[in-house]
mmCIF file of C-alpha atoms in Angstrom:
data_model
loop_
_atom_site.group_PDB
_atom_site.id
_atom_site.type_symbol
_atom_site.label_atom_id
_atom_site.label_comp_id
_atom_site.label_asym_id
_atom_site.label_seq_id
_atom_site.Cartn_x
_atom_site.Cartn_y
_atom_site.Cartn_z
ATOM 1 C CA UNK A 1 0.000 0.000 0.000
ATOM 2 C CA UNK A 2 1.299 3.249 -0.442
ATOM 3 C CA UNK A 3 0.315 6.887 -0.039
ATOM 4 C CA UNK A 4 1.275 10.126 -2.454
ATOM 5 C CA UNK A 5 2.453 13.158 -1.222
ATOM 6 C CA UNK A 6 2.959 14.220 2.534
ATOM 7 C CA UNK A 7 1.777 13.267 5.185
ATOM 8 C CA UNK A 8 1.961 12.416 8.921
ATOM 9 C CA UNK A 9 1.855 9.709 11.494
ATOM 10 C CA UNK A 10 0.732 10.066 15.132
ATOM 11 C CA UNK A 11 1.320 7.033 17.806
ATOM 12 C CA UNK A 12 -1.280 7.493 20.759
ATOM 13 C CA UNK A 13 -1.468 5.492 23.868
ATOM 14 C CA UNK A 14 -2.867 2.772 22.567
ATOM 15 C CA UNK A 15 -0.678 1.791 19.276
ATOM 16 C CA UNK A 16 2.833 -0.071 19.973
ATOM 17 C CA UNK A 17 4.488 3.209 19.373
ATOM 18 C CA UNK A 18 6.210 5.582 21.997
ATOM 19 C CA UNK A 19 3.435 7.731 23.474
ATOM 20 C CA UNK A 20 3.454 11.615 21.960
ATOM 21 C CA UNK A 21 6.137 10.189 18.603
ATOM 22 C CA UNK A 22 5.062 11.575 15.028
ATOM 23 C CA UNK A 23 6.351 11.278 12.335
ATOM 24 C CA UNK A 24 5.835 13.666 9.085
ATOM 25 C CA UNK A 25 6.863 12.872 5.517
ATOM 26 C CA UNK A 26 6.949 14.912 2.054
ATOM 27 C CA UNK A 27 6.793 12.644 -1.073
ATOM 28 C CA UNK A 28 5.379 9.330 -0.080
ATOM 29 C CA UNK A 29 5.114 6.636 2.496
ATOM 30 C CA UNK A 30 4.899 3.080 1.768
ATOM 31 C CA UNK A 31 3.446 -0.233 3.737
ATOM 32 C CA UNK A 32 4.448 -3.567 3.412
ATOM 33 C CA UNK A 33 2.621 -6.331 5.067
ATOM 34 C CA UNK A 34 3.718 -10.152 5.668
ATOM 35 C CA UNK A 35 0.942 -11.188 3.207
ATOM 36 C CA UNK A 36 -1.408 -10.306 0.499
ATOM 37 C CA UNK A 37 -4.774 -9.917 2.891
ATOM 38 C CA UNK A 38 -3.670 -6.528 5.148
ATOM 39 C CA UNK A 39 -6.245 -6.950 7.394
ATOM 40 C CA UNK A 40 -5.046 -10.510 9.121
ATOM 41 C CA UNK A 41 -1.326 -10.151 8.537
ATOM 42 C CA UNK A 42 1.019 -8.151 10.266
ATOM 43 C CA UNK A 43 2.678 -5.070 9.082
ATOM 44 C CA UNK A 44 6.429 -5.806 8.016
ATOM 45 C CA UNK A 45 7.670 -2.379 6.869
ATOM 46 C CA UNK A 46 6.640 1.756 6.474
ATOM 47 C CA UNK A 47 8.656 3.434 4.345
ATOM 48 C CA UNK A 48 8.801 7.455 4.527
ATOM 49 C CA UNK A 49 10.466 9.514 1.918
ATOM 50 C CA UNK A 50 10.855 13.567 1.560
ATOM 51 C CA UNK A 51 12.202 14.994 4.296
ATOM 52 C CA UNK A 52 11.536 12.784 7.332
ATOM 53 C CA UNK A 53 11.185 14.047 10.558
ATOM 54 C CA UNK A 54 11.082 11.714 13.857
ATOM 55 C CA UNK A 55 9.447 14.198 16.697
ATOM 56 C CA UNK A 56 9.333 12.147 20.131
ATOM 57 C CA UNK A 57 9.411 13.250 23.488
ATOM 58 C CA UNK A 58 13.316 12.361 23.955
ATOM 59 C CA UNK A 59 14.798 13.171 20.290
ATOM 60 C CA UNK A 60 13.997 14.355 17.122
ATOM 61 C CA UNK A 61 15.191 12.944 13.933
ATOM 62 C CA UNK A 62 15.756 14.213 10.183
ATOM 63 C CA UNK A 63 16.480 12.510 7.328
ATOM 64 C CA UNK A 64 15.986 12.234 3.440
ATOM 65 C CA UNK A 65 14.554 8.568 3.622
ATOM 66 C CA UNK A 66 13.535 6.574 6.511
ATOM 67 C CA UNK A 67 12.639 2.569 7.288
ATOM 68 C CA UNK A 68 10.514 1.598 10.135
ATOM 69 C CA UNK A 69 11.060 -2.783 10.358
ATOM 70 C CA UNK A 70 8.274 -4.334 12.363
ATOM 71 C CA UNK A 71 7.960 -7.251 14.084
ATOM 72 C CA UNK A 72 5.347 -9.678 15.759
ATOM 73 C CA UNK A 73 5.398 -9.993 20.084
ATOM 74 C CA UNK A 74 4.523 -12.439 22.005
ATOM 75 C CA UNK A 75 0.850 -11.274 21.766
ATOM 76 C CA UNK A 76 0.658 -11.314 18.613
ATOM 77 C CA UNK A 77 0.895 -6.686 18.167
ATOM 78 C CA UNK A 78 3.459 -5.424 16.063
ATOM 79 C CA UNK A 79 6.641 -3.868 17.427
ATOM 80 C CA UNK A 80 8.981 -1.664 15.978
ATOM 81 C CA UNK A 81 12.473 -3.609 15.741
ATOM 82 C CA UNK A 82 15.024 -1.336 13.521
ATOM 83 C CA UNK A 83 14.897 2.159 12.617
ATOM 84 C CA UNK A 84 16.826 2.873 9.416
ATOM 85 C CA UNK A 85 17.711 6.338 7.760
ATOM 86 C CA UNK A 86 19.022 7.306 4.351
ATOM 87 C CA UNK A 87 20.560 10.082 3.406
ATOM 88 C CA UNK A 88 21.898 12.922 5.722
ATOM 89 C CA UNK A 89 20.342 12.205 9.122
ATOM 90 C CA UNK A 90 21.054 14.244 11.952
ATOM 91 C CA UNK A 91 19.482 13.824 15.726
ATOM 92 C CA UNK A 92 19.033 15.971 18.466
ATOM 93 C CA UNK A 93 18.454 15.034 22.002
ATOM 94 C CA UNK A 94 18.492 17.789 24.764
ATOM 95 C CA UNK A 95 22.095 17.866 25.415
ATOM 96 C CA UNK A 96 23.761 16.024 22.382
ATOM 97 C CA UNK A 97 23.893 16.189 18.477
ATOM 98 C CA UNK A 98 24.514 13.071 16.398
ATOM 99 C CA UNK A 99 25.057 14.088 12.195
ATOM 100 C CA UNK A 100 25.737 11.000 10.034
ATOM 101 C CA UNK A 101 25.367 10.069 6.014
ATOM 102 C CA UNK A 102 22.870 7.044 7.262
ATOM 103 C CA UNK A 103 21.991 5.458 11.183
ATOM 104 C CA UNK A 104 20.141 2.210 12.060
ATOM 105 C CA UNK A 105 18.132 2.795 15.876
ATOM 106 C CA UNK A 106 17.966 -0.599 17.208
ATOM 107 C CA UNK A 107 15.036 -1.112 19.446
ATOM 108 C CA UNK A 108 13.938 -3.488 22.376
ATOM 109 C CA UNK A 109 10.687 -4.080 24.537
ATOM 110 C CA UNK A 110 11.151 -3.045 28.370
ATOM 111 C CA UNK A 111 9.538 -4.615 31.314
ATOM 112 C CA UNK A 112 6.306 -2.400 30.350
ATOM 113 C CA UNK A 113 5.830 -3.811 26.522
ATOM 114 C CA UNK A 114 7.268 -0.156 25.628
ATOM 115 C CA UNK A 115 9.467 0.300 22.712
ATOM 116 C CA UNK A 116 12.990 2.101 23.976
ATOM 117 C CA UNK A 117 16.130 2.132 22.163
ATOM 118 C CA UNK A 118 19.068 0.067 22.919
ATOM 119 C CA UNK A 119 22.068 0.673 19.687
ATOM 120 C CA UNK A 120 22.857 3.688 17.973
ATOM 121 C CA UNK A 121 24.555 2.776 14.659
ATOM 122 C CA UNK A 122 26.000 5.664 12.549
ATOM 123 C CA UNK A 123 27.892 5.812 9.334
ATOM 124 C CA UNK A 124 29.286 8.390 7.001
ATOM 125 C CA UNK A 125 31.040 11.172 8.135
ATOM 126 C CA UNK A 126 29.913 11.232 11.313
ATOM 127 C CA UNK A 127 29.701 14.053 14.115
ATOM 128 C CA UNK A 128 28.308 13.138 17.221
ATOM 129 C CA UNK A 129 28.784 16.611 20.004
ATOM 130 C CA UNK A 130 27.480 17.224 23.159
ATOM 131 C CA UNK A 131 28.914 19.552 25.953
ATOM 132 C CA UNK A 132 31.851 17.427 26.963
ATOM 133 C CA UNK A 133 33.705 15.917 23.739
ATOM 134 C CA UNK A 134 33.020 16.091 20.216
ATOM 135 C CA UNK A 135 33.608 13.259 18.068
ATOM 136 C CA UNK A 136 34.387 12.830 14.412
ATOM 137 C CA UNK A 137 34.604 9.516 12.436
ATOM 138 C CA UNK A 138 33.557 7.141 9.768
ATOM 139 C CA UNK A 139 31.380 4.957 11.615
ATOM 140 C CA UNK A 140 29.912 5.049 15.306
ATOM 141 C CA UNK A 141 28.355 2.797 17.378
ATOM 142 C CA UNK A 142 26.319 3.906 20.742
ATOM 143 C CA UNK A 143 24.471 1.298 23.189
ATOM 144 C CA UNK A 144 21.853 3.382 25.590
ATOM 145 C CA UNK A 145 21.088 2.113 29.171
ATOM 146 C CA UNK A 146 17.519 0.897 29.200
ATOM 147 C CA UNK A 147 15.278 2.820 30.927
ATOM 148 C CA UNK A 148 15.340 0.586 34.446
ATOM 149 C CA UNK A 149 19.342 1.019 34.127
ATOM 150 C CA UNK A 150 18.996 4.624 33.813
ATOM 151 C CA UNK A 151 16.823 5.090 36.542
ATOM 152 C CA UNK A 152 18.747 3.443 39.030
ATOM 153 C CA UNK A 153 21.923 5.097 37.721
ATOM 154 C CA UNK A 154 20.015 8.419 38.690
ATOM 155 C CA UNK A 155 18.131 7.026 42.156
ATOM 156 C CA UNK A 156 15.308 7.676 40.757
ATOM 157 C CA UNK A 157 11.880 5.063 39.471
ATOM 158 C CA UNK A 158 12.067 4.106 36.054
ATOM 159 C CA UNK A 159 9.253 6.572 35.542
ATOM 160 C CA UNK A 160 11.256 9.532 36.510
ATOM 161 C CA UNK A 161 14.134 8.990 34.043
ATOM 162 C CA UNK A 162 12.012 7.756 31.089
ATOM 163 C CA UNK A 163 12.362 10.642 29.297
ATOM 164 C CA UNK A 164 16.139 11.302 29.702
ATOM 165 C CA UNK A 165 17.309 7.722 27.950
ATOM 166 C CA UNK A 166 18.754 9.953 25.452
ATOM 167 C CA UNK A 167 21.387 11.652 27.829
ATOM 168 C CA UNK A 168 24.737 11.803 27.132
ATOM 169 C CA UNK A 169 24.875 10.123 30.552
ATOM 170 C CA UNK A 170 22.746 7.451 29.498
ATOM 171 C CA UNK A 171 25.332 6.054 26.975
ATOM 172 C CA UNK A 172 26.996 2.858 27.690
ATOM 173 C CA UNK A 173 29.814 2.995 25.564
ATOM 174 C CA UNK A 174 30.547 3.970 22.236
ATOM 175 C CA UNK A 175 33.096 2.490 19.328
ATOM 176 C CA UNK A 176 34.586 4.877 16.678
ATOM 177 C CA UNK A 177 36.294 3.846 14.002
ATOM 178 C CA UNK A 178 38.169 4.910 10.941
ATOM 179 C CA UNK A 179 40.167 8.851 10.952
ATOM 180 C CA UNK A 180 38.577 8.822 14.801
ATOM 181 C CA UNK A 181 39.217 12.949 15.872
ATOM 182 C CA UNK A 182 37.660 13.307 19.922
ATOM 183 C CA UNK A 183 37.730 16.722 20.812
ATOM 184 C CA UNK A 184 37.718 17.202 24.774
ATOM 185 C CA UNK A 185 36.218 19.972 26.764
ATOM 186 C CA UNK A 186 39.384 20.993 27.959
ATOM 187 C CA UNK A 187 40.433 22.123 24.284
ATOM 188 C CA UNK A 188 42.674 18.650 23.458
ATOM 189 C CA UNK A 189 41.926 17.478 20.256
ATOM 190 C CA UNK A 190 42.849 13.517 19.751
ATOM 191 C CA UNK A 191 43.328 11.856 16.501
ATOM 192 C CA UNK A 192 43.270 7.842 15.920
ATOM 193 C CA UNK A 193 42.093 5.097 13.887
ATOM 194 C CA UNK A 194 39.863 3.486 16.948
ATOM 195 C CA UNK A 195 37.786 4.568 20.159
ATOM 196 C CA UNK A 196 36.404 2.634 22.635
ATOM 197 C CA UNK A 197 34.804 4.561 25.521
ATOM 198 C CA UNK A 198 33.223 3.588 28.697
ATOM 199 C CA UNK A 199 30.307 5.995 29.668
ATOM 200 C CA UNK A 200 30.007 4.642 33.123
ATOM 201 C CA UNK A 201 34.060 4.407 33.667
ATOM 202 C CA UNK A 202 34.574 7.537 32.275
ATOM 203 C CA UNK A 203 37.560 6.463 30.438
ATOM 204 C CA UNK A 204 38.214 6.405 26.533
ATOM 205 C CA UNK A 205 40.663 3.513 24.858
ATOM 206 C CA UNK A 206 42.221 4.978 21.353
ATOM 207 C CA UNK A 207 44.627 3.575 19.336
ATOM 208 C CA UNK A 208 46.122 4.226 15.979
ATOM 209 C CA UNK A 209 49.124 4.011 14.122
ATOM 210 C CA UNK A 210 50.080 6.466 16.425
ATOM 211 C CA UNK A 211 47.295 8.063 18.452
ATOM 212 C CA UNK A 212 48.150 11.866 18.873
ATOM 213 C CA UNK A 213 47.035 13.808 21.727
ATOM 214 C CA UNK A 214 47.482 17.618 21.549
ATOM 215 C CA UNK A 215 46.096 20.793 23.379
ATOM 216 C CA UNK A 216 47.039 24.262 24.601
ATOM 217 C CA UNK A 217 50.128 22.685 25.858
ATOM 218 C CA UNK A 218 51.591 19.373 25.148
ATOM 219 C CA UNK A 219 51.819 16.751 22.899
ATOM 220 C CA UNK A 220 51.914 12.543 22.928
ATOM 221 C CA UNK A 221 52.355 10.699 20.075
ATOM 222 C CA UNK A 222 51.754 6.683 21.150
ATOM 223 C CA UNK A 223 50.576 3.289 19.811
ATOM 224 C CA UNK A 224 47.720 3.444 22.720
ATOM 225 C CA UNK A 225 45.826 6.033 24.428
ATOM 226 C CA UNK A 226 43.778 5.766 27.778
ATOM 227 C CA UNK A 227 41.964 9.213 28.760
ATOM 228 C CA UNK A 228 39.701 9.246 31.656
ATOM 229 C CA UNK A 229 37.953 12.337 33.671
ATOM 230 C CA UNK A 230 37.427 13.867 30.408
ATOM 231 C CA UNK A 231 41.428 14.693 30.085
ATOM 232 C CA UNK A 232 42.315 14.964 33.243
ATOM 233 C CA UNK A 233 44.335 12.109 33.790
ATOM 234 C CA UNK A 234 46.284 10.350 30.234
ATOM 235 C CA UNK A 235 48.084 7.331 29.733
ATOM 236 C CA UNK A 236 50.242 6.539 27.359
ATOM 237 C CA UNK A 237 50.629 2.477 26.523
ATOM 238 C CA UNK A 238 53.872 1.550 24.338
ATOM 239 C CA UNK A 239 57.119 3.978 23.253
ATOM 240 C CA UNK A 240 56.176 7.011 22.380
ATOM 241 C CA UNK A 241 57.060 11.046 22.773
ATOM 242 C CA UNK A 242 55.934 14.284 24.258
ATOM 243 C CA UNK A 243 56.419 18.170 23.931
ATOM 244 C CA UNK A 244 55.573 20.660 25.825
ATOM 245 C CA UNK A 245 55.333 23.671 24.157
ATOM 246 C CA UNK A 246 54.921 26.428 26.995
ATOM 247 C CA UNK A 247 57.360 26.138 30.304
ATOM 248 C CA UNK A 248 58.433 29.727 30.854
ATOM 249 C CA UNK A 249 61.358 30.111 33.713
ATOM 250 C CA UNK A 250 61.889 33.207 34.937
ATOM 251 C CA UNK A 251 59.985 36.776 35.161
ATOM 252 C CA UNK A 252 62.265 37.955 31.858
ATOM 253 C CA UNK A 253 59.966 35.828 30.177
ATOM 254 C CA UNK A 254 62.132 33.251 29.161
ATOM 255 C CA UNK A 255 60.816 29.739 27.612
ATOM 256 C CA UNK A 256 62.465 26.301 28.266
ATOM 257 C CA UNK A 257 61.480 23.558 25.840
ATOM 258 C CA UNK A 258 60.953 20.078 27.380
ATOM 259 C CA UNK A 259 60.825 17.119 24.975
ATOM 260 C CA UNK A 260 60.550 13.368 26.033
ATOM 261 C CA UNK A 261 60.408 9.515 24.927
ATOM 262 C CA UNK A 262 59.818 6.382 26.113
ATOM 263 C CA UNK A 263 59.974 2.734 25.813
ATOM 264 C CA UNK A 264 56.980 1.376 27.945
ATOM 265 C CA UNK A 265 54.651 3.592 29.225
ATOM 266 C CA UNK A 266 53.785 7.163 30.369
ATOM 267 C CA UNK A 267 50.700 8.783 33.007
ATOM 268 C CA UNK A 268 50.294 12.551 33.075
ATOM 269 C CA UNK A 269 47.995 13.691 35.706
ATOM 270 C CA UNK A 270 46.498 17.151 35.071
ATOM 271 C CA UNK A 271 45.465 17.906 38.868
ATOM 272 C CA UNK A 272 48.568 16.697 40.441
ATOM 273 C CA UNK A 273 51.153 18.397 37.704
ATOM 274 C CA UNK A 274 52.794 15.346 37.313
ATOM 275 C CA UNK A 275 54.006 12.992 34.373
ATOM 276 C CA UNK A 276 55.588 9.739 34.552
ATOM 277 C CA UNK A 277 57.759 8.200 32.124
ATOM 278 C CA UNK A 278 58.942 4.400 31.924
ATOM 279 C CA UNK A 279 61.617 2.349 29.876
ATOM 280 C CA UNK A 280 64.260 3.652 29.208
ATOM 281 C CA UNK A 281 63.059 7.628 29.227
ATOM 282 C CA UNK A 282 64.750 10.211 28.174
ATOM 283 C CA UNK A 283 63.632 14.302 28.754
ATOM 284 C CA UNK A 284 65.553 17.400 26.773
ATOM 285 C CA UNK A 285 65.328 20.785 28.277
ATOM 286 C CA UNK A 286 66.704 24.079 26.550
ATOM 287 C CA UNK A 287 65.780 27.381 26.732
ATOM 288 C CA UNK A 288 68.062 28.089 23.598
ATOM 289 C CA UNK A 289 69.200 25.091 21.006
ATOM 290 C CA UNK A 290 72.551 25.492 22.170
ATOM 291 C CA UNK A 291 71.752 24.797 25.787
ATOM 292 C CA UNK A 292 70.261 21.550 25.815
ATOM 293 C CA UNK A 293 69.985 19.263 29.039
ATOM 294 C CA UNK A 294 69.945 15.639 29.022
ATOM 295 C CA UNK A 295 68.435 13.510 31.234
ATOM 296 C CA UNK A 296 68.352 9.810 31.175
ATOM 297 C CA UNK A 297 66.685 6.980 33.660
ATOM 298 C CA UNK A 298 64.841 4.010 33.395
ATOM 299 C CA UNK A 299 61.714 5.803 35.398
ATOM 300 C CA UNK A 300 61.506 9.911 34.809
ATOM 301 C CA UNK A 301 58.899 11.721 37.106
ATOM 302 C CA UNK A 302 58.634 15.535 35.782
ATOM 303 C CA UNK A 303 56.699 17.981 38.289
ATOM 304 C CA UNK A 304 55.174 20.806 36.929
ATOM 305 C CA UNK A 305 53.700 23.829 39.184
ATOM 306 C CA UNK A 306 51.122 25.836 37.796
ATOM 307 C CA UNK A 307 51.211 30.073 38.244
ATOM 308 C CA UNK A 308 47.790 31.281 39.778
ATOM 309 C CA UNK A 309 46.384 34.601 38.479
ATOM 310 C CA UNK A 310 47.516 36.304 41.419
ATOM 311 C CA UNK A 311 51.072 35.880 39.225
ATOM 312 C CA UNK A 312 52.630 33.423 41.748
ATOM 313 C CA UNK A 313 53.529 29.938 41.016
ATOM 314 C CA UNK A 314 53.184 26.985 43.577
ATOM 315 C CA UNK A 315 56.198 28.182 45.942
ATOM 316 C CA UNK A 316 55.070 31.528 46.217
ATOM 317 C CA UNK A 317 57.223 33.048 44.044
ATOM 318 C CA UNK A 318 56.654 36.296 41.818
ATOM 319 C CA UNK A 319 55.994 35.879 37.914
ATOM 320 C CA UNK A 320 53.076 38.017 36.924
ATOM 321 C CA UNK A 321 53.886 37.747 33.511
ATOM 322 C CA UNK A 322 53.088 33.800 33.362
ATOM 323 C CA UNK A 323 49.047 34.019 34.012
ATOM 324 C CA UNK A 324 47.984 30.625 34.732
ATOM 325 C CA UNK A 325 50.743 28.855 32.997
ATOM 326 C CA UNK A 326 52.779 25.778 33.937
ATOM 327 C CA UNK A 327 56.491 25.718 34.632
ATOM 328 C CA UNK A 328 58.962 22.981 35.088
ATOM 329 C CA UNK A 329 59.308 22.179 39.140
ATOM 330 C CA UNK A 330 61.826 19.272 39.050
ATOM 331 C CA UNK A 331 62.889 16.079 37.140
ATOM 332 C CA UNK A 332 63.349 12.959 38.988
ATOM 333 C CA UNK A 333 65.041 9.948 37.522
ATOM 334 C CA UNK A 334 65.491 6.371 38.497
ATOM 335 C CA UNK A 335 67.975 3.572 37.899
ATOM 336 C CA UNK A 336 70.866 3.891 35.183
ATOM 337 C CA UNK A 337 70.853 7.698 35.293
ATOM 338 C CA UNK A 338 72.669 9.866 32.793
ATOM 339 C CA UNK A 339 73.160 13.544 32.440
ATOM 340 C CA UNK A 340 74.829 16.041 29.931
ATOM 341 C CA UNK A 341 74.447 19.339 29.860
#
């Protein structure tokens, strides 16, 4: 069956669609039933085309073409199983922003015989933003807390947090793949080929061929990338390097360069000022080419102290011209030392 020119759909509380969800079409919509007689078999497929748009209580969705898959329950009613999009598709949730070249929403049935959704799959060019990282890539994949989960995440009935499964907060975990680029609240922009990220953790997994961390600051270059408290606290797993772009010495305003590599592995821990090298490390300080300082160890721990806007640094001393900027505290190094200078 199909019907010409636009239209729209309204669920209401007594269809196996989420209560208050429309949808509205341009061109055509299309039905597809399991056999010839519509009446006594089940509906199989509705097919919208012209500018789609999804409104529900939780999200609303856009797209050029979009396939809603059907399937029987238990009972016998039909039940939405896959939502599919062609086309440019973007989706908007209260606090997030997911843009992709076509998604598939995986549903399931909760505990109430309610539709909810349980996978987010995106692919083609895809930018998925909300107010804590942005995230670029080829192809995404986000699994949503049910509704219970959510609910007791929150302390609250599954009532109360019904309408919030979309959350950021309510994400699982999410896989990125191919030219990954996570952008961090704290201005750090990462590039990699892969991203795993825990939602309930609150720690990221990247890896590339390198992964490449770099803000305001610093920069890592590694095989493997672990980020958790949105930035706050990076590890580096494998050899790898840094640079720190910004250590400035004195109140004449002079910079020292630090540079650094390693074998094994490396932490830096944002509220603590402190990085950690292992295997065979190796830091480089100058303030000119010419003056460069060597240090070698198995283990390196670097301290940084940061200036406060008052224009002194962590020992109380005087350098108004720094403003919030880090400087180089000490270098520690451990077993099979080496220095030139």
């Amino acid at each position: 069956r199909q019907i010409h020119g636009n239209g729209q759909l309204i669920a209401t509380e007594n269809e196996r669609l989420a209560e208050g969800l429309t949808i509205a079409w341009d061109k055509f919509m299309v039905f597809t039933f399991s056999s010839s007689d519509a009446e006594s078999s089940g509906l199989e497929l509705a097919r919208f085309v012209g500018d789609v748009q999804i409104t529900d209580p939780r999200f609303q969705l856009n797209a050029d073409r979009l396939d809603a898959i059907f399937e029987a329950t238990a009972d016998k009613q039909q039940q939405i199983k896959q939502i599919i999009s062609d086309g440019q598709t973007v989706v908007r949730t209260k606090d997030s922003v997911l843009r992709a070249e076509s998604m598939t929403i995986h549903t399931r049935v909760d505990e109430n015989n309610q539709p909810e959704a349980s996978q987010v799959v995106a692919e083609g060019r895809v930018d998925f933003q909300n107010k804590e990282q942005r995230i670029r890539c080829g192809s995404l994949t986000a699994d949503l807390m049910s509704r219970k989960e959510y609910a007791a995440l929150k302390g609250e009935t599954e009532g109360e947090a019904s309408e919030d499964q979309f959350d950021a907060k309510a994400l699982k975990n999410v896989i990125a793949k191919d030219r990954v680029v996570l952008n961090l609240e704290n201005g750090a922009e990462v590039k990699a080929e892969y991203l795993t990220a825990d939602n309930i953790k609150g720690q990221a997994v990247l890896t590339g061929k390198p992964v490449v961390y770099q803000d305001a600051e610093s920069f890592y270059s590694v095989p493997e990338l672990e980020i958790t408290d949105n930035g706050q606290r990076v590890v580096g797993i494998g050899a790898g390097e840094m640079r720190f772009k910004q250590l400035l010495v004195d109140a004449e305003g002079k910079q020292r360069h630090l540079t650094a590599n390693w074998q094994d592995k490396m932490s830096f821990d944002n509220q603590a000022n402190e990085i950690k090298l292992f295997g065979k490390a190796v830091t480089k300080t100058f303030d000119k080419p010419e003056e460069l300082h060597r240090l070698d160890g198995e283990e390196i721990n670097i301290e940084l102290t940061r200036v406060d806007e008052a224009g002194q640094d962590n020992e109380g001393d005087k350098a108004e011209f720094l403003h919030g900027q880090r400087t180089l505290k000490q270098l520690f190094p451990k077993k099979d030392v080496a220095m030139i200078a």
